[in-house]
mmCIF file of C-alpha atoms in Angstrom:
data_model
loop_
_atom_site.group_PDB
_atom_site.id
_atom_site.type_symbol
_atom_site.label_atom_id
_atom_site.label_comp_id
_atom_site.label_asym_id
_atom_site.label_seq_id
_atom_site.Cartn_x
_atom_site.Cartn_y
_atom_site.Cartn_z
ATOM 1 C CA MET A 1 -15.910 -17.837 2.120
ATOM 2 C CA ALA A 2 -18.145 -20.972 2.588
ATOM 3 C CA ILE A 3 -21.605 -21.363 3.276
ATOM 4 C CA ASN A 4 -23.403 -24.067 5.043
ATOM 5 C CA LYS A 5 -25.371 -26.032 5.223
ATOM 6 C CA LEU A 6 -29.149 -27.509 3.822
ATOM 7 C CA SER A 7 -29.748 -30.292 4.735
ATOM 8 C CA THR A 8 -31.810 -32.182 2.112
ATOM 9 C CA THR A 9 -33.297 -34.671 4.594
ATOM 10 C CA ASN A 10 -34.077 -32.301 7.354
ATOM 11 C CA GLY A 11 -34.834 -29.144 5.103
ATOM 12 C CA ALA A 12 -36.399 -26.084 5.175
ATOM 13 C CA GLY A 13 -39.536 -27.712 4.014
ATOM 14 C CA SER A 14 -39.538 -30.095 6.866
ATOM 15 C CA ALA A 15 -41.231 -29.909 10.048
ATOM 16 C CA ILE A 16 -38.289 -28.399 12.214
ATOM 17 C CA PRO A 17 -39.512 -25.036 13.629
ATOM 18 C CA ALA A 18 -38.106 -22.028 11.929
ATOM 19 C CA ALA A 19 -35.878 -21.437 14.208
ATOM 20 C CA GLY A 20 -34.300 -24.546 13.900
ATOM 21 C CA ARG A 21 -34.132 -25.795 10.916
ATOM 22 C CA TYR A 22 -30.962 -25.416 8.510
ATOM 23 C CA ALA A 23 -31.876 -22.804 6.091
ATOM 24 C CA ALA A 24 -32.631 -22.786 2.322
ATOM 25 C CA VAL A 25 -29.528 -20.829 0.271
ATOM 26 C CA SER A 26 -28.287 -20.025 -2.901
ATOM 27 C CA GLY A 27 -25.197 -17.656 -4.509
ATOM 28 C CA GLY A 28 -21.719 -18.484 -5.238
ATOM 29 C CA THR A 29 -20.715 -22.119 -6.283
ATOM 30 C CA THR A 30 -22.863 -25.274 -4.861
ATOM 31 C CA THR A 31 -21.612 -28.288 -3.974
ATOM 32 C CA SER A 32 -22.337 -30.836 -1.344
ATOM 33 C CA TYR A 33 -20.913 -33.844 0.794
ATOM 34 C CA SER A 34 -22.810 -36.286 3.394
ATOM 35 C CA SER A 35 -21.912 -37.013 6.518
ATOM 36 C CA GLY A 36 -23.402 -39.618 9.118
ATOM 37 C CA GLY A 37 -26.681 -39.768 6.971
ATOM 38 C CA VAL A 38 -27.128 -36.229 5.698
ATOM 39 C CA THR A 39 -26.352 -34.607 2.775
ATOM 40 C CA TYR A 40 -24.886 -30.936 3.515
ATOM 41 C CA GLN A 41 -25.145 -27.735 0.709
ATOM 42 C CA VAL A 42 -21.900 -25.538 0.622
ATOM 43 C CA GLN A 43 -22.235 -22.183 -0.989
ATOM 44 C CA THR A 44 -18.570 -20.981 -1.638
ATOM 45 C CA PHE A 45 -17.586 -17.616 -2.875
ATOM 46 C CA THR A 46 -14.406 -16.776 -4.097
ATOM 47 C CA ALA A 47 -15.420 -12.972 -5.201
ATOM 48 C CA SER A 48 -17.987 -10.624 -4.145
ATOM 49 C CA GLY A 49 -21.878 -11.442 -5.099
ATOM 50 C CA THR A 50 -25.204 -12.184 -3.031
ATOM 51 C CA LEU A 51 -26.268 -14.919 -0.938
ATOM 52 C CA THR A 52 -30.252 -15.370 -1.508
ATOM 53 C CA VAL A 53 -31.475 -16.694 2.041
ATOM 54 C CA ALA A 54 -35.165 -18.147 0.579
ATOM 55 C CA ASN A 55 -36.117 -19.825 3.935
ATOM 56 C CA SER A 56 -34.526 -18.380 7.274
ATOM 57 C CA GLY A 57 -32.328 -21.255 9.423
ATOM 58 C CA LEU A 58 -29.390 -22.220 10.547
ATOM 59 C CA VAL A 59 -25.814 -21.836 8.758
ATOM 60 C CA ASP A 60 -22.306 -22.695 9.336
ATOM 61 C CA VAL A 61 -20.215 -19.684 8.343
ATOM 62 C CA LEU A 62 -16.231 -19.989 7.020
ATOM 63 C CA VAL A 63 -15.118 -16.410 6.216
ATOM 64 C CA VAL A 64 -11.357 -15.487 5.107
ATOM 65 C CA ALA A 65 -10.165 -12.374 4.149
ATOM 66 C CA GLY A 66 -6.956 -11.491 2.059
ATOM 67 C CA GLY A 67 -3.682 -11.855 3.033
ATOM 68 C CA GLY A 68 -1.142 -8.812 3.472
ATOM 69 C CA ALA A 69 1.917 -7.938 1.105
ATOM 70 C CA GLY A 70 5.277 -8.726 2.189
ATOM 71 C CA GLY A 71 7.606 -6.064 2.810
ATOM 72 C CA THR A 72 10.383 -4.556 0.787
ATOM 73 C CA THR A 73 13.230 -2.431 1.173
ATOM 74 C CA ASP A 74 15.205 -0.241 -0.879
ATOM 75 C CA THR A 75 18.505 -1.977 0.037
ATOM 76 C CA ASN A 76 20.072 -5.548 0.343
ATOM 77 C CA THR A 77 21.521 -5.301 3.252
ATOM 78 C CA VAL A 78 17.800 -5.027 5.028
ATOM 79 C CA ALA A 79 15.216 -7.227 4.884
ATOM 80 C CA GLY A 80 11.566 -7.165 4.431
ATOM 81 C CA GLY A 81 8.703 -9.052 6.989
ATOM 82 C CA GLY A 82 6.571 -11.638 5.979
ATOM 83 C CA GLY A 83 3.037 -10.604 4.826
ATOM 84 C CA ALA A 84 0.529 -11.799 6.977
ATOM 85 C CA ALA A 85 -2.511 -14.069 6.526
ATOM 86 C CA GLY A 86 -5.983 -12.756 6.109
ATOM 87 C CA GLY A 87 -8.357 -13.315 9.085
ATOM 88 C CA LEU A 88 -10.363 -16.079 9.693
ATOM 89 C CA GLN A 89 -13.670 -16.380 11.294
ATOM 90 C CA PHE A 90 -16.023 -19.588 11.449
ATOM 91 C CA VAL A 91 -19.021 -19.330 13.180
ATOM 92 C CA SER A 92 -21.402 -22.171 13.619
ATOM 93 C CA SER A 93 -25.191 -22.996 13.519
ATOM 94 C CA THR A 94 -25.833 -19.034 12.948
ATOM 95 C CA TYR A 95 -29.350 -18.050 12.312
ATOM 96 C CA LEU A 96 -29.919 -16.537 8.887
ATOM 97 C CA PRO A 97 -33.220 -14.811 8.284
ATOM 98 C CA ALA A 98 -35.085 -14.779 4.812
ATOM 99 C CA GLY A 99 -33.413 -12.200 2.466
ATOM 100 C CA SER A 100 -30.450 -11.084 0.417
ATOM 101 C CA TYR A 101 -26.917 -10.240 1.742
ATOM 102 C CA THR A 102 -24.174 -8.877 0.542
ATOM 103 C CA VAL A 103 -20.851 -11.011 0.376
ATOM 104 C CA THR A 104 -17.431 -9.531 0.233
ATOM 105 C CA VAL A 105 -14.071 -11.518 -1.019
ATOM 106 C CA GLY A 106 -11.346 -9.377 0.143
ATOM 107 C CA ALA A 107 -8.283 -9.540 -2.295
ATOM 108 C CA GLY A 108 -4.869 -9.972 -1.346
ATOM 109 C CA GLY A 109 -2.782 -7.550 -0.854
ATOM 110 C CA SER A 110 -0.594 -5.781 -3.124
ATOM 111 C CA GLY A 111 3.615 -6.315 -3.438
ATOM 112 C CA ASN A 112 5.531 -3.314 -5.138
ATOM 113 C CA THR A 113 9.547 -3.014 -5.264
ATOM 114 C CA VAL A 114 8.147 0.769 -2.798
ATOM 115 C CA HIS A 115 7.415 -0.414 0.137
ATOM 116 C CA SER A 116 5.101 2.407 0.790
ATOM 117 C CA ASN A 117 2.973 1.063 -2.119
ATOM 118 C CA CYS A 118 3.074 -2.332 -0.833
ATOM 119 C CA THR A 119 -0.613 -3.216 0.486
ATOM 120 C CA SER A 120 -2.241 -4.821 3.091
ATOM 121 C CA GLY A 121 -5.173 -7.575 2.287
ATOM 122 C CA GLY A 122 -8.853 -6.916 1.934
ATOM 123 C CA THR A 123 -11.698 -7.074 4.181
ATOM 124 C CA SER A 124 -14.030 -10.429 3.618
ATOM 125 C CA SER A 125 -17.699 -10.581 4.449
ATOM 126 C CA LEU A 126 -20.985 -11.546 5.251
ATOM 127 C CA GLY A 127 -24.044 -8.969 5.057
ATOM 128 C CA GLY A 128 -21.645 -7.175 7.504
ATOM 129 C CA ILE A 129 -22.511 -9.904 10.217
ATOM 130 C CA VAL A 130 -19.406 -11.967 9.993
ATOM 131 C CA ILE A 131 -16.393 -9.859 9.091
ATOM 132 C CA ALA A 132 -12.624 -10.790 8.880
ATOM 133 C CA ALA A 133 -10.282 -8.171 8.652
ATOM 134 C CA GLY A 134 -7.647 -8.444 6.144
ATOM 135 C CA GLY A 135 -3.783 -9.388 6.785
ATOM 136 C CA GLY A 136 -1.550 -6.975 7.262
ATOM 137 C CA ARG A 137 1.654 -6.319 4.954
ATOM 138 C CA GLY A 138 4.907 -6.702 6.400
ATOM 139 C CA GLY A 139 7.219 -4.481 7.841
ATOM 140 C CA GLY A 140 9.858 -2.796 5.339
ATOM 141 C CA LYS A 141 12.062 0.403 4.578
ATOM 142 C CA VAL A 142 10.577 3.442 2.347
ATOM 143 C CA SER A 143 14.450 5.400 1.021
ATOM 144 C CA GLY A 144 15.400 8.037 2.422
ATOM 145 C CA ASP A 145 14.382 6.798 6.511
ATOM 146 C CA SER A 146 16.769 5.607 8.965
ATOM 147 C CA THR A 147 14.230 3.455 10.377
ATOM 148 C CA ALA A 148 12.111 0.672 9.302
ATOM 149 C CA ASP A 149 8.160 1.031 8.482
ATOM 150 C CA PRO A 150 6.276 -1.118 11.429
ATOM 151 C CA SER A 151 4.160 -4.038 10.072
ATOM 152 C CA ASP A 152 0.533 -3.566 9.443
ATOM 153 C CA SER A 153 -1.805 -4.955 12.116
ATOM 154 C CA GLY A 154 -5.112 -6.737 10.433
ATOM 155 C CA GLY A 155 -6.649 -10.361 10.663
ATOM 156 C CA SER A 156 -2.933 -11.215 11.546
ATOM 157 C CA SER A 157 -0.282 -8.786 11.453
ATOM 158 C CA GLY A 158 2.782 -8.924 9.463
ATOM 159 C CA GLY A 159 6.423 -9.923 10.152
ATOM 160 C CA SER A 160 8.686 -6.946 11.292
ATOM 161 C CA CYS A 161 11.906 -5.389 8.809
ATOM 162 C CA PHE A 162 15.153 -4.698 10.988
ATOM 163 C CA THR A 163 17.727 -1.593 10.139
ATOM 164 C CA SER A 164 20.490 -0.980 12.919
ATOM 165 C CA ALA A 165 18.431 2.565 14.132
ATOM 166 C CA THR A 166 15.239 0.371 14.868
ATOM 167 C CA ALA A 167 14.479 -3.587 15.349
ATOM 168 C CA GLY A 168 11.260 -3.372 13.995
ATOM 169 C CA ARG A 169 7.823 -2.796 15.037
ATOM 170 C CA LEU A 170 4.833 -5.000 14.976
ATOM 171 C CA GLY A 171 1.105 -4.230 14.230
ATOM 172 C CA SER A 172 -1.445 -5.951 15.853
ATOM 173 C CA ALA A 173 -3.716 -9.168 14.908
ATOM 174 C CA VAL A 174 -7.354 -9.036 16.002
ATOM 175 C CA VAL A 175 -7.879 -11.079 18.772
ATOM 176 C CA GLY A 176 -9.945 -14.294 17.384
ATOM 177 C CA GLN A 177 -8.697 -13.840 13.939
ATOM 178 C CA GLY A 178 -5.265 -14.469 13.311
ATOM 179 C CA LYS A 179 -1.608 -14.129 15.406
ATOM 180 C CA ASN A 180 0.955 -11.812 15.348
ATOM 181 C CA GLY A 181 4.262 -11.324 13.540
ATOM 182 C CA GLY A 182 7.782 -12.310 14.516
ATOM 183 C CA PHE A 183 10.084 -9.910 14.998
ATOM 184 C CA GLY A 184 13.430 -9.115 11.955
ATOM 185 C CA ALA A 185 16.834 -9.618 12.618
ATOM 186 C CA SER A 186 19.943 -8.342 11.245
ATOM 187 C CA GLY A 187 19.688 -9.763 7.639
ATOM 188 C CA SER A 188 16.543 -11.204 7.728
ATOM 189 C CA GLY A 189 12.778 -10.264 8.316
ATOM 190 C CA GLY A 190 10.370 -11.621 11.051
ATOM 191 C CA GLY A 191 7.764 -14.255 9.437
ATOM 192 C CA GLY A 192 3.560 -12.996 8.636
ATOM 193 C CA GLY A 193 1.284 -14.077 11.155
ATOM 194 C CA GLY A 194 -0.767 -16.974 10.481
ATOM 195 C CA ALA A 195 -4.587 -17.201 11.638
ATOM 196 C CA GLY A 196 -3.397 -20.804 14.060
ATOM 197 C CA ALA A 197 0.268 -19.655 14.919
ATOM 198 C CA VAL A 198 2.450 -16.536 15.038
ATOM 199 C CA GLY A 199 4.906 -16.011 12.593
ATOM 200 C CA ALA A 200 8.741 -16.950 13.510
ATOM 201 C CA THR A 201 11.177 -14.283 15.144
ATOM 202 C CA SER A 202 14.002 -14.509 12.748
ATOM 203 C CA SER A 203 17.743 -14.996 13.893
ATOM 204 C CA THR A 204 20.608 -12.830 11.923
ATOM 205 C CA ASN A 205 20.437 -13.859 8.196
ATOM 206 C CA ILE A 206 17.833 -16.105 8.972
ATOM 207 C CA GLY A 207 14.326 -15.503 7.769
ATOM 208 C CA GLY A 208 11.242 -16.282 9.755
ATOM 209 C CA ASN A 209 8.873 -18.853 8.632
ATOM 210 C CA GLY A 210 5.446 -17.460 8.234
ATOM 211 C CA GLY A 211 2.830 -18.554 11.028
ATOM 212 C CA ALA A 212 0.546 -21.761 10.672
ATOM 213 C CA GLY A 213 -2.893 -21.378 9.391
ATOM 214 C CA LEU A 214 -6.122 -22.945 10.526
ATOM 215 C CA ALA A 215 -7.823 -25.960 8.784
ATOM 216 C CA ASN A 216 -11.797 -26.552 8.552
ATOM 217 C CA SER A 217 -13.949 -28.833 6.817
ATOM 218 C CA ILE A 218 -16.926 -26.840 6.325
ATOM 219 C CA THR A 219 -16.762 -27.907 2.921
ATOM 220 C CA GLY A 220 -16.869 -31.857 3.547
ATOM 221 C CA SER A 221 -13.113 -31.876 3.560
ATOM 222 C CA SER A 222 -10.314 -30.480 5.789
ATOM 223 C CA VAL A 223 -8.737 -27.562 4.274
ATOM 224 C CA THR A 224 -6.152 -25.188 5.709
ATOM 225 C CA TYR A 225 -6.400 -21.597 5.205
ATOM 226 C CA ALA A 226 -5.046 -18.107 6.476
ATOM 227 C CA GLY A 227 -0.833 -19.091 6.405
ATOM 228 C CA GLY A 228 1.593 -16.542 7.309
ATOM 229 C CA GLY A 229 3.963 -15.348 4.587
ATOM 230 C CA GLY A 230 7.968 -15.882 5.351
ATOM 231 C CA ALA A 231 10.685 -13.588 5.107
ATOM 232 C CA LEU A 232 13.741 -13.172 3.400
ATOM 233 C CA GLY A 233 17.007 -13.867 4.956
ATOM 234 C CA SER A 234 19.962 -12.860 3.727
ATOM 235 C CA THR A 235 21.722 -17.290 4.259
ATOM 236 C CA THR A 236 18.209 -18.603 4.740
ATOM 237 C CA ASN A 237 14.994 -17.812 3.710
ATOM 238 C CA GLY A 238 11.817 -18.379 5.686
ATOM 239 C CA THR A 239 9.112 -20.098 4.476
ATOM 240 C CA GLY A 240 5.301 -20.309 4.696
ATOM 241 C CA GLY A 241 3.070 -21.431 6.923
ATOM 242 C CA SER A 242 0.534 -23.937 5.924
ATOM 243 C CA GLY A 243 -2.809 -23.091 4.881
ATOM 244 C CA GLY A 244 -0.839 -21.147 1.980
ATOM 245 C CA GLY A 245 1.621 -18.663 3.291
ATOM 246 C CA GLY A 246 3.989 -17.239 0.480
ATOM 247 C CA ASN A 247 7.874 -18.047 1.029
ATOM 248 C CA GLY A 248 10.905 -15.271 1.313
ATOM 249 C CA GLY A 249 13.475 -15.485 -0.646
ATOM 250 C CA ALA A 250 14.960 -13.264 -3.941
ATOM 251 C CA SER A 251 12.175 -14.279 -5.597
ATOM 252 C CA ALA A 252 9.214 -14.553 -3.364
ATOM 253 C CA THR A 253 6.239 -15.973 -3.974
ATOM 254 C CA SER A 254 2.459 -14.608 -3.496
ATOM 255 C CA GLY A 255 0.221 -16.498 -0.970
ATOM 256 C CA THR A 256 -2.331 -19.238 -2.405
ATOM 257 C CA VAL A 257 -4.712 -17.889 -4.327
ATOM 258 C CA ASN A 258 -8.646 -18.470 -2.134
ATOM 259 C CA THR A 259 -6.852 -19.335 1.400
ATOM 260 C CA GLY A 260 -5.822 -15.762 2.752
ATOM 261 C CA GLY A 261 -2.245 -16.834 2.854
ATOM 262 C CA GLY A 262 0.064 -14.143 3.215
ATOM 263 C CA GLY A 263 2.972 -12.975 0.524
ATOM 264 C CA GLY A 264 6.615 -13.653 1.383
ATOM 265 C CA SER A 265 9.296 -10.908 1.468
ATOM 266 C CA SER A 266 12.282 -9.593 -0.931
ATOM 267 C CA TRP A 267 14.978 -7.404 -1.279
ATOM 268 C CA ASN A 268 13.458 -5.301 -3.283
ATOM 269 C CA ASN A 269 11.228 -7.522 -5.615
ATOM 270 C CA LEU A 270 8.092 -8.060 -3.385
ATOM 271 C CA THR A 271 5.243 -10.058 -4.309
ATOM 272 C CA SER A 272 1.849 -10.306 -2.384
#
């Protein structure tokens, strides 16, 4: 999560009216950058904490939730769906009164060889004002069940699993925060949804790619966040979406730390 901006040339101590000035804030990790002759201060949180607003004013806020774990199954003939990216919310020039605000940074979902133990990502928020929902876990199959579990809903939704009894079911993404995952096919799972694009629907034995994330320059440089996780395919694995999505495969990879990327899926060796 990043909180921007304090202008050192038009700061809280200047003559700009209280409702139109940049806020004076602290908390997290402080960096700065210059653009157009103005220096902006950035507060970045990679763990939960407190944002202190010493003087009220305007801020830009980027909130990214934790990505979901990829799905897993109990058989080498059924592939789980890719994990979804965490929801992404960007708010420009929002007014914050002076005070302390709780910052919550959602954790990424946890993978497990038992699908029912795989989890979706955690919700991130700034004081309950800007909230991003965690990414949904990918669809999978629990031992003894004839049908696949659907992917979970979230900021983006996970990709679906496929069995002969069902083509898989998808959760729903939160409108404005992310995209849906893709459907699975025989021998492959659907890709997890990203913040900027839906996860790819797979074809027979070819895993779906994760949906692309979104680029944002709140830190002064363009960074892509919240890519969906790729899904395993029995012949070709899906790759993670830009923005930290993990790759599907027998040794699936996790979403990249602090990006909100979803995890890749595997048969029964799932990583978040």
